[in-house]
Amino acid sequence: MSNQFHATLGFARQKDEADPLSKFRNEFYFPQYNGKNAIYFCGNSLGLQPKLVKGAIEQELTDWQELAVGGYLHAKNPWLYYQHNFNKPLSKILGCLEHEVTVMNTLTVNLHLMMLSFYHPTRERYKILMEAGAFPSDQYAVETQVKFHGLDPGEAIIEISPRQGEKIIREEDIIESIKKNKNSLSLVLIGGINYYSGQFFDLKMITEAAHKAGAIAGFDLAHVAGNVPIQLHDWDADFAVWCSYKYLNGGPGAVGGVYVHERYSKNINQARLAGWWGNDEAARFKMEKGFIAKPDASGWNISTAQVFNMVALKASLELFQQTTIESLSAKSKMLTGYLEFLLQQLSNINFEIITPKEPKRRGAQLSLFFKEKGKEIHQEMAGAGIIVDYREPGAIRVAPAPMYNSFEDVFRFYEILKNFNE
Ligand SMILES: *Cc1c(COP(=O)(O)O)cnc(C)c1O
């Protein structure tokens, strides 16, 4: 791929002109730096605000002001059915059936709820297999679930690490461990893209191996949703959870998402902790005894739709509906490929790209590890109005988001590194 790229501003601008998705950039607000738009590469932490959001929030405020309780049925987007707005766009982004997806709560809460539904340890089968270095919140969730069932985390949790001297986990090691533990494994829970390394795992292969071992396959897709196209239904994943404030641009603390394969949701007796919002809508206000789950993912909804926690995501998804996750991904591969190409031109700085080289094993993000001067470089970036994420002891995560980043943004980032120390 790399010989199609050139390390010049002119080339970057040419790529932007030819980019069919470049129009989306104008649909977002960029943070300001010295009176100009900053260059933003933190869409993997908090996506930018779509300009549509303000009007969408105002609509709900107006409906609340003018209709009050009547808004549940008569708001422009009736609050009683608010979650319905998300099925179609999210099913396209996550590759599942419309009734296999819903929005509710937030990511870690949903992870707990899914584990309550799908992690039922027995004497024989009680282990959870996950990647070492998972996002801390996921680690805490798994650790406390295991303890909740009276088990010892040290015994019940299997963590797969990179091999000695390596930074990336080998998928064959995951599969090998699944096979080895096939009699004791209850749940395989993997972060689809590791937040630190940017490694994208083969969810299909892992699901197959988990099922062959008689275990459930669940995924945390925080860094996948809106970033990489996947096929949750066809790949046969059992459940998945994600947040909406990273690549989905739903705003800080936005409502989380949940996927449940229909073989479970159609069984209204599948174990769960329930509330009235998971009950059949027609019966919801009858206030009768006896919970009857909706026979789809929304049967896991518990409380009243948190409209103001959902409205920004609803607006953001309107942009996703104007394109496809496949088109976004095609641009993303070029954009991140260009970033990688430019980084390979540098000889003045001592650093390493941790993220896998093969485009199909990563998403938008590249994680760079600076053996020295990582902090200084990060400061230099900040001083030039480039916002990237820094993690001790020297990792800079750069995530050009195809929805709003440009080839020129990527070039500007490279320029700072190229001129560093000169
Ligand atoms: C961002 C992220 C979270 C954050 O969880 P919240 O409950 O939304 O705070 C959890 N897990 C992973 C893998 C993440 O990337």
Short mmCIF file of C-alpha atoms and ligand atoms in Angstrom, two decimals:
data_model
loop_
_atom_site.label_atom_id
_atom_site.label_comp_id
_atom_site.label_asym_id
_atom_site.label_seq_id
_atom_site.Cartn_x
_atom_site.Cartn_y
_atom_site.Cartn_z
CA MET A 1 0.00 0.00 0.00
CA SER A 2 2.78 2.38 0.99
CA ASN A 3 4.15 3.19 -2.47
CA GLN A 4 0.87 4.94 -3.28
CA PHE A 5 1.60 7.55 -0.58
CA HIS A 6 3.85 10.62 -0.53
CA ALA A 7 5.13 12.56 2.45
CA THR A 8 4.05 15.99 1.24
CA LEU A 9 1.32 18.41 2.25
CA GLY A 10 0.26 18.64 -1.38
CA PHE A 11 -0.34 14.92 -1.52
CA ALA A 12 -2.35 14.97 1.73
CA ARG A 13 -4.54 17.77 0.39
CA GLN A 14 -5.07 15.90 -2.86
CA LYS A 15 -6.26 12.88 -0.88
CA ASP A 16 -8.70 15.08 1.03
CA GLU A 17 -10.10 16.52 -2.19
CA ALA A 18 -10.68 13.06 -3.58
CA ASP A 19 -12.24 11.80 -0.33
CA PRO A 20 -16.01 11.20 -0.75
CA LEU A 21 -16.48 11.40 3.04
CA SER A 22 -14.65 14.71 3.55
CA LYS A 23 -17.98 16.56 3.74
CA PHE A 24 -18.67 15.05 7.19
CA ARG A 25 -15.83 17.02 8.76
CA ASN A 26 -17.96 20.13 8.55
CA GLU A 27 -20.71 18.45 10.59
CA PHE A 28 -18.58 18.55 13.76
CA TYR A 29 -17.31 21.13 16.24
CA PHE A 30 -13.56 21.03 16.82
CA PRO A 31 -11.99 22.24 20.06
CA GLN A 32 -10.37 25.64 19.62
CA TYR A 33 -6.70 26.36 19.99
CA ASN A 34 -5.32 29.91 19.49
CA GLY A 35 -8.45 30.86 17.58
CA LYS A 36 -8.23 27.91 15.20
CA ASN A 37 -9.61 24.40 15.05
CA ALA A 38 -7.34 22.04 16.95
CA ILE A 39 -6.25 18.84 15.23
CA TYR A 40 -8.08 16.13 17.11
CA PHE A 41 -6.92 12.53 17.33
CA CYS A 42 -8.75 11.47 20.50
CA GLY A 43 -11.93 10.13 18.91
CA ASN A 44 -11.05 6.81 20.56
CA SER A 45 -11.59 8.49 23.96
CA LEU A 46 -14.31 11.03 23.28
CA GLY A 47 -15.70 11.63 19.80
CA LEU A 48 -16.35 15.21 18.69
CA GLN A 49 -19.73 16.90 19.00
CA PRO A 50 -21.87 16.70 15.86
CA LYS A 51 -23.45 20.07 15.08
CA LEU A 52 -26.83 18.32 14.94
CA VAL A 53 -26.76 17.62 18.66
CA LYS A 54 -27.75 21.02 19.95
CA GLY A 55 -30.96 21.14 17.90
CA ALA A 56 -31.81 17.59 18.88
CA ILE A 57 -31.47 18.42 22.59
CA GLU A 58 -33.52 21.58 22.11
CA GLN A 59 -36.29 19.53 20.51
CA GLU A 60 -36.54 17.33 23.61
CA LEU A 61 -36.41 20.39 25.88
CA THR A 62 -39.22 21.98 23.91
CA ASP A 63 -41.32 18.83 24.01
CA TRP A 64 -40.77 18.53 27.74
CA GLN A 65 -41.64 22.24 28.19
CA GLU A 66 -44.79 22.10 26.06
CA LEU A 67 -46.07 18.58 26.61
CA ALA A 68 -44.64 17.47 29.95
CA VAL A 69 -45.92 13.97 30.64
CA GLY A 70 -47.64 14.01 27.26
CA GLY A 71 -44.20 13.74 25.71
CA TYR A 72 -44.11 10.01 26.38
CA LEU A 73 -46.64 9.57 23.59
CA HIS A 74 -46.72 12.88 21.75
CA ALA A 75 -43.16 14.23 21.64
CA LYS A 76 -41.72 14.45 18.15
CA ASN A 77 -39.79 11.32 19.12
CA PRO A 78 -42.12 9.74 21.69
CA TRP A 79 -40.13 8.93 24.83
CA LEU A 80 -42.05 5.71 25.43
CA TYR A 81 -40.50 4.26 22.29
CA TYR A 82 -37.27 6.25 22.31
CA GLN A 83 -35.00 3.21 22.16
CA HIS A 84 -36.62 2.15 18.88
CA ASN A 85 -34.70 4.93 17.13
CA PHE A 86 -31.46 3.05 17.64
CA ASN A 87 -32.20 -0.45 16.37
CA LYS A 88 -31.75 0.19 12.69
CA PRO A 89 -28.61 2.34 12.65
CA LEU A 90 -26.86 0.27 15.32
CA SER A 91 -27.75 -3.05 13.67
CA LYS A 92 -25.92 -1.83 10.56
CA ILE A 93 -22.89 -0.66 12.51
CA LEU A 94 -22.64 -3.84 14.61
CA GLY A 95 -23.72 -6.34 11.97
CA CYS A 96 -26.73 -7.84 13.71
CA LEU A 97 -30.49 -8.08 13.42
CA GLU A 98 -32.44 -5.02 14.46
CA HIS A 99 -34.06 -6.78 17.39
CA GLU A 100 -30.70 -8.04 18.67
CA VAL A 101 -29.55 -4.56 19.71
CA THR A 102 -30.67 -2.02 22.27
CA VAL A 103 -29.34 0.98 24.20
CA MET A 104 -29.42 1.33 27.98
CA ASN A 105 -27.31 2.31 31.00
CA THR A 106 -23.56 2.56 30.42
CA LEU A 107 -20.87 0.13 29.37
CA THR A 108 -19.59 -1.37 32.62
CA VAL A 109 -23.11 -1.57 34.05
CA ASN A 110 -24.19 -3.47 30.94
CA LEU A 111 -21.18 -5.76 31.19
CA HIS A 112 -22.31 -6.67 34.70
CA LEU A 113 -25.88 -7.22 33.54
CA MET A 114 -24.74 -9.44 30.69
CA MET A 115 -22.54 -11.46 33.01
CA LEU A 116 -25.50 -11.91 35.35
CA SER A 117 -27.37 -13.35 32.39
CA PHE A 118 -24.59 -15.40 30.86
CA TYR A 119 -22.03 -16.27 33.54
CA HIS A 120 -23.45 -19.03 35.70
CA PRO A 121 -20.45 -20.81 37.16
CA THR A 122 -20.82 -24.43 38.26
CA ARG A 123 -18.34 -26.61 40.12
CA GLU A 124 -16.95 -27.86 36.83
CA ARG A 125 -17.42 -24.85 34.58
CA TYR A 126 -16.52 -21.56 36.19
CA LYS A 127 -13.58 -19.95 34.38
CA ILE A 128 -13.55 -16.68 32.47
CA LEU A 129 -10.91 -16.20 29.80
CA MET A 130 -9.89 -12.67 28.85
CA GLU A 131 -6.96 -10.79 27.36
CA ALA A 132 -4.29 -9.58 29.78
CA GLY A 133 -4.21 -5.79 29.95
CA ALA A 134 -7.94 -5.42 29.36
CA PHE A 135 -9.41 -2.00 30.13
CA PRO A 136 -9.34 -1.67 33.95
CA SER A 137 -13.11 -1.31 34.29
CA ASP A 138 -13.56 -4.67 32.55
CA GLN A 139 -10.97 -6.25 34.81
CA TYR A 140 -12.77 -4.91 37.89
CA ALA A 141 -16.11 -6.12 36.57
CA VAL A 142 -14.83 -9.64 35.98
CA GLU A 143 -12.91 -9.77 39.26
CA THR A 144 -15.94 -8.73 41.31
CA GLN A 145 -18.34 -10.99 39.43
CA VAL A 146 -16.11 -13.93 40.16
CA LYS A 147 -15.97 -12.96 43.86
CA PHE A 148 -19.72 -12.39 43.86
CA HIS A 149 -20.09 -16.09 43.05
CA GLY A 150 -17.73 -16.99 45.90
CA LEU A 151 -14.85 -17.88 43.62
CA ASP A 152 -11.17 -16.95 43.73
CA PRO A 153 -10.21 -14.57 40.88
CA GLY A 154 -6.71 -16.04 40.80
CA GLU A 155 -8.19 -19.40 39.95
CA ALA A 156 -11.24 -18.48 37.93
CA ILE A 157 -9.77 -15.82 35.61
CA ILE A 158 -7.43 -16.86 32.81
CA GLU A 159 -5.53 -13.96 31.24
CA ILE A 160 -3.81 -14.37 27.89
CA SER A 161 -0.65 -12.25 27.62
CA PRO A 162 1.68 -11.45 24.78
CA ARG A 163 4.62 -13.83 24.69
CA GLN A 164 7.91 -12.83 26.31
CA GLY A 165 9.36 -9.87 24.44
CA GLU A 166 6.22 -9.32 22.35
CA LYS A 167 3.61 -6.55 22.58
CA ILE A 168 0.69 -8.15 20.75
CA ILE A 169 -1.31 -11.15 21.88
CA ARG A 170 -1.17 -14.09 19.50
CA GLU A 171 -4.64 -15.26 18.65
CA GLU A 172 -3.38 -18.83 18.45
CA ASP A 173 -2.54 -18.54 22.16
CA ILE A 174 -6.12 -17.52 22.92
CA ILE A 175 -7.49 -20.46 20.93
CA GLU A 176 -4.98 -22.84 22.50
CA SER A 177 -5.99 -21.79 26.00
CA ILE A 178 -9.68 -22.12 25.17
CA LYS A 179 -9.04 -25.68 24.03
CA LYS A 180 -6.93 -26.49 27.04
CA ASN A 181 -9.63 -25.28 29.42
CA LYS A 182 -12.54 -26.72 27.52
CA ASN A 183 -13.95 -28.57 30.51
CA SER A 184 -13.80 -25.67 32.95
CA LEU A 185 -14.45 -22.64 30.75
CA SER A 186 -17.73 -20.77 31.24
CA LEU A 187 -17.13 -17.46 29.45
CA VAL A 188 -14.69 -16.01 26.94
CA LEU A 189 -14.75 -12.22 27.29
CA ILE A 190 -12.50 -10.24 24.96
CA GLY A 191 -12.17 -6.53 24.27
CA GLY A 192 -12.70 -6.47 20.48
CA ILE A 193 -9.95 -3.89 20.05
CA ASN A 194 -7.51 -3.52 22.90
CA TYR A 195 -7.67 0.10 24.07
CA TYR A 196 -3.90 0.32 24.60
CA SER A 197 -2.33 -1.62 21.74
CA GLY A 198 -5.07 -1.07 19.17
CA GLN A 199 -5.05 -4.79 18.34
CA PHE A 200 -8.30 -6.01 16.74
CA PHE A 201 -9.06 -9.64 17.53
CA ASP A 202 -10.64 -12.17 15.21
CA LEU A 203 -14.04 -12.26 16.89
CA LYS A 204 -15.36 -14.95 14.58
CA MET A 205 -12.55 -17.35 15.27
CA ILE A 206 -12.69 -16.72 19.02
CA THR A 207 -16.47 -17.24 19.05
CA GLU A 208 -16.13 -20.53 17.20
CA ALA A 209 -13.47 -21.77 19.58
CA ALA A 210 -15.49 -20.69 22.63
CA HIS A 211 -18.59 -22.48 21.37
CA LYS A 212 -16.64 -25.61 20.56
CA ALA A 213 -15.45 -25.59 24.17
CA GLY A 214 -19.03 -25.20 25.40
CA ALA A 215 -18.45 -21.63 26.60
CA ILE A 216 -20.23 -18.35 25.98
CA ALA A 217 -18.52 -15.74 23.77
CA GLY A 218 -19.01 -12.14 24.91
CA PHE A 219 -17.25 -9.02 23.66
CA ASP A 220 -16.54 -5.51 24.84
CA LEU A 221 -16.72 -3.43 21.67
CA ALA A 222 -15.94 0.00 23.16
CA HIS A 223 -13.17 0.56 20.61
CA VAL A 224 -14.90 -1.32 17.80
CA ALA A 225 -18.35 0.27 17.56
CA GLY A 226 -18.31 2.85 14.78
CA ASN A 227 -14.68 2.03 14.00
CA VAL A 228 -14.51 -1.39 12.33
CA PRO A 229 -17.30 -3.27 10.54
CA ILE A 230 -18.19 -6.55 12.24
CA GLN A 231 -20.87 -9.23 11.83
CA LEU A 232 -22.01 -10.12 15.33
CA HIS A 233 -24.97 -12.18 14.20
CA ASP A 234 -23.28 -14.15 11.44
CA TRP A 235 -20.22 -14.71 13.58
CA ASP A 236 -22.61 -16.06 16.19
CA ALA A 237 -21.40 -14.00 19.16
CA ASP A 238 -23.57 -14.51 22.24
CA PHE A 239 -23.52 -11.01 23.69
CA ALA A 240 -21.64 -7.73 23.33
CA VAL A 241 -21.54 -4.36 25.03
CA TRP A 242 -20.06 -1.02 24.04
CA CYS A 243 -20.09 2.66 24.91
CA SER A 244 -21.27 5.39 22.57
CA TYR A 245 -18.93 8.25 23.39
CA LYS A 246 -15.87 7.01 21.50
CA TYR A 247 -16.15 6.47 17.73
CA LEU A 248 -19.95 6.81 17.87
CA ASN A 249 -19.70 10.46 18.98
CA GLY A 250 -22.61 10.22 21.45
CA GLY A 251 -21.07 12.63 24.00
CA PRO A 252 -19.62 12.20 27.50
CA GLY A 253 -21.33 9.40 29.41
CA ALA A 254 -23.74 8.70 26.55
CA VAL A 255 -26.05 5.71 26.78
CA GLY A 256 -24.33 2.33 26.26
CA GLY A 257 -25.23 -0.36 23.74
CA VAL A 258 -25.99 -4.05 24.09
CA TYR A 259 -26.25 -6.92 21.62
CA VAL A 260 -27.88 -10.21 22.58
CA HIS A 261 -28.13 -12.99 20.02
CA GLU A 262 -31.76 -13.76 19.26
CA ARG A 263 -31.45 -17.37 20.43
CA TYR A 264 -31.33 -15.95 23.97
CA SER A 265 -33.61 -12.96 23.64
CA LYS A 266 -36.41 -15.05 22.14
CA ASN A 267 -36.33 -17.14 25.28
CA ILE A 268 -38.15 -14.81 27.62
CA ASN A 269 -37.09 -17.00 30.52
CA GLN A 270 -33.37 -16.31 29.92
CA ALA A 271 -31.91 -15.26 33.29
CA ARG A 272 -31.77 -11.52 33.86
CA LEU A 273 -32.41 -8.71 36.31
CA ALA A 274 -35.46 -6.91 35.03
CA GLY A 275 -37.38 -3.65 35.28
CA TRP A 276 -40.54 -2.31 33.72
CA TRP A 277 -38.86 -0.97 30.58
CA GLY A 278 -38.00 -4.53 29.54
CA ASN A 279 -41.65 -5.51 29.84
CA ASP A 280 -43.95 -5.61 26.86
CA GLU A 281 -44.80 -1.96 26.05
CA ALA A 282 -48.54 -2.62 25.76
CA ALA A 283 -48.55 -4.03 29.29
CA ARG A 284 -46.10 -1.55 30.78
CA PHE A 285 -48.66 0.82 32.23
CA LYS A 286 -51.09 -1.88 33.34
CA MET A 287 -48.94 -2.13 36.45
CA GLU A 288 -49.62 -5.84 36.75
CA LYS A 289 -47.71 -8.50 38.64
CA GLY A 290 -45.34 -10.79 36.78
CA PHE A 291 -42.53 -9.69 34.47
CA ILE A 292 -42.90 -10.73 30.85
CA ALA A 293 -39.76 -9.91 28.89
CA LYS A 294 -39.96 -8.43 25.43
CA PRO A 295 -38.61 -11.22 23.20
CA ASP A 296 -35.67 -9.18 21.94
CA ALA A 297 -32.60 -7.34 23.26
CA SER A 298 -34.78 -4.60 24.72
CA GLY A 299 -36.09 -7.22 27.15
CA TRP A 300 -32.95 -6.31 29.09
CA ASN A 301 -33.97 -2.64 29.45
CA ILE A 302 -34.63 -1.83 33.08
CA SER A 303 -35.54 1.81 33.62
CA THR A 304 -37.35 4.60 31.83
CA ALA A 305 -35.55 5.75 28.70
CA GLN A 306 -32.91 8.32 29.73
CA VAL A 307 -33.82 10.61 26.89
CA PHE A 308 -31.18 13.25 27.56
CA ASN A 309 -28.53 10.58 27.72
CA MET A 310 -29.63 9.20 24.36
CA VAL A 311 -30.50 12.25 22.30
CA ALA A 312 -26.93 13.13 21.27
CA LEU A 313 -26.29 9.58 20.11
CA LYS A 314 -29.53 9.63 18.16
CA ALA A 315 -28.36 12.79 16.38
CA SER A 316 -24.90 11.38 15.75
CA LEU A 317 -26.30 8.21 14.22
CA GLU A 318 -28.08 10.32 11.61
CA LEU A 319 -24.62 11.00 10.19
CA PHE A 320 -23.70 7.31 10.24
CA GLN A 321 -26.90 6.66 8.29
CA GLN A 322 -25.76 8.99 5.53
CA THR A 323 -22.90 6.62 4.81
CA THR A 324 -21.95 3.05 5.74
CA ILE A 325 -19.55 1.60 8.24
CA GLU A 326 -17.88 -0.12 5.28
CA SER A 327 -17.18 3.21 3.54
CA LEU A 328 -15.93 4.71 6.78
CA SER A 329 -13.66 1.73 7.27
CA ALA A 330 -12.30 1.98 3.73
CA LYS A 331 -11.32 5.60 4.39
CA SER A 332 -10.02 4.66 7.83
CA LYS A 333 -7.64 2.09 6.37
CA MET A 334 -6.22 4.73 4.00
CA LEU A 335 -5.97 7.36 6.72
CA THR A 336 -4.28 5.09 9.25
CA GLY A 337 -2.18 3.56 6.47
CA TYR A 338 -1.02 7.05 5.56
CA LEU A 339 -0.16 7.79 9.18
CA GLU A 340 1.86 4.58 9.31
CA PHE A 341 3.63 5.39 6.06
CA LEU A 342 4.59 8.85 7.32
CA LEU A 343 5.84 7.46 10.62
CA GLN A 344 8.05 5.04 8.69
CA GLN A 345 9.76 8.03 7.05
CA LEU A 346 11.05 9.29 10.40
CA SER A 347 14.62 8.57 11.39
CA ASN A 348 15.20 11.27 14.00
CA ILE A 349 13.09 9.72 16.78
CA ASN A 350 13.38 6.44 18.59
CA PHE A 351 9.94 4.88 18.74
CA GLU A 352 7.99 1.77 17.93
CA ILE A 353 4.48 1.22 16.55
CA ILE A 354 2.89 -1.31 18.90
CA THR A 355 -0.31 -1.79 16.89
CA PRO A 356 -0.37 -4.69 14.40
CA LYS A 357 0.80 -3.88 10.88
CA GLU A 358 -1.89 -5.80 9.02
CA PRO A 359 -4.86 -3.44 8.44
CA LYS A 360 -7.34 -6.21 9.20
CA ARG A 361 -5.90 -6.63 12.68
CA ARG A 362 -6.47 -3.03 13.76
CA GLY A 363 -8.91 -0.13 13.52
CA ALA A 364 -8.24 3.58 13.28
CA GLN A 365 -5.78 3.78 16.16
CA LEU A 366 -2.02 3.45 16.10
CA SER A 367 -0.24 3.21 19.46
CA LEU A 368 3.28 4.58 19.44
CA PHE A 369 5.77 3.77 22.13
CA PHE A 370 8.53 6.31 22.60
CA LYS A 371 11.56 4.85 24.30
CA GLU A 372 12.60 8.38 25.29
CA LYS A 373 11.14 11.90 25.22
CA GLY A 374 7.54 10.66 24.92
CA LYS A 375 6.34 13.32 27.31
CA GLU A 376 8.27 16.11 25.56
CA ILE A 377 6.85 15.06 22.22
CA HIS A 378 3.36 15.04 23.67
CA GLN A 379 3.94 18.57 25.00
CA GLU A 380 5.20 19.71 21.63
CA MET A 381 2.03 18.31 20.06
CA ALA A 382 -0.15 20.13 22.57
CA GLY A 383 1.76 23.37 21.90
CA ALA A 384 1.02 23.01 18.20
CA GLY A 385 -2.71 22.45 18.79
CA ILE A 386 -2.66 18.72 18.18
CA ILE A 387 -4.68 16.72 20.68
CA VAL A 388 -3.47 13.15 21.19
CA ASP A 389 -3.62 10.83 24.16
CA TYR A 390 -0.52 10.19 26.28
CA ARG A 391 -0.08 7.28 28.69
CA GLU A 392 2.92 6.73 30.93
CA PRO A 393 5.58 5.52 30.40
CA GLY A 394 5.72 6.82 26.84
CA ALA A 395 2.73 5.72 24.79
CA ILE A 396 0.97 8.12 22.44
CA ARG A 397 -2.28 6.79 20.98
CA VAL A 398 -3.28 8.44 17.71
CA ALA A 399 -6.72 7.72 16.34
CA PRO A 400 -7.59 9.44 13.06
CA ALA A 401 -11.38 9.06 12.93
CA PRO A 402 -12.62 8.69 9.35
CA MET A 403 -15.79 10.63 10.12
CA TYR A 404 -13.98 13.91 10.73
CA ASN A 405 -10.20 13.57 10.40
CA SER A 406 -8.38 14.48 7.21
CA PHE A 407 -5.18 13.40 5.51
CA GLU A 408 -3.89 16.90 6.19
CA ASP A 409 -4.47 16.35 9.94
CA VAL A 410 -2.30 13.25 9.71
CA PHE A 411 0.38 15.14 7.80
CA ARG A 412 0.45 17.90 10.47
CA PHE A 413 1.05 15.29 13.14
CA TYR A 414 3.95 13.88 11.14
CA GLU A 415 5.42 17.36 10.65
CA ILE A 416 5.72 17.89 14.40
CA LEU A 417 7.60 14.62 14.79
CA LYS A 418 9.77 15.28 11.77
CA ASN A 419 10.86 18.66 13.08
CA PHE A 420 11.33 17.51 16.65
CA ASN A 421 14.91 18.10 17.83
CA GLU A 422 15.93 19.69 14.56
C1 LIG B 1 -13.90 3.10 27.32
C2 LIG B 1 -13.98 1.73 27.86
C3 LIG B 1 -14.73 1.44 29.01
C4 LIG B 1 -15.42 2.51 29.82
O1 LIG B 1 -16.53 2.00 30.49
P1 LIG B 1 -17.68 2.95 31.05
O2 LIG B 1 -18.54 2.04 31.84
O3 LIG B 1 -18.36 3.58 29.87
O4 LIG B 1 -17.03 4.01 31.90
C5 LIG B 1 -14.80 0.11 29.41
N1 LIG B 1 -14.18 -0.87 28.74
C6 LIG B 1 -13.46 -0.61 27.62
C7 LIG B 1 -12.80 -1.73 26.88
C8 LIG B 1 -13.32 0.69 27.17
O5 LIG B 1 -12.58 0.95 26.08
#
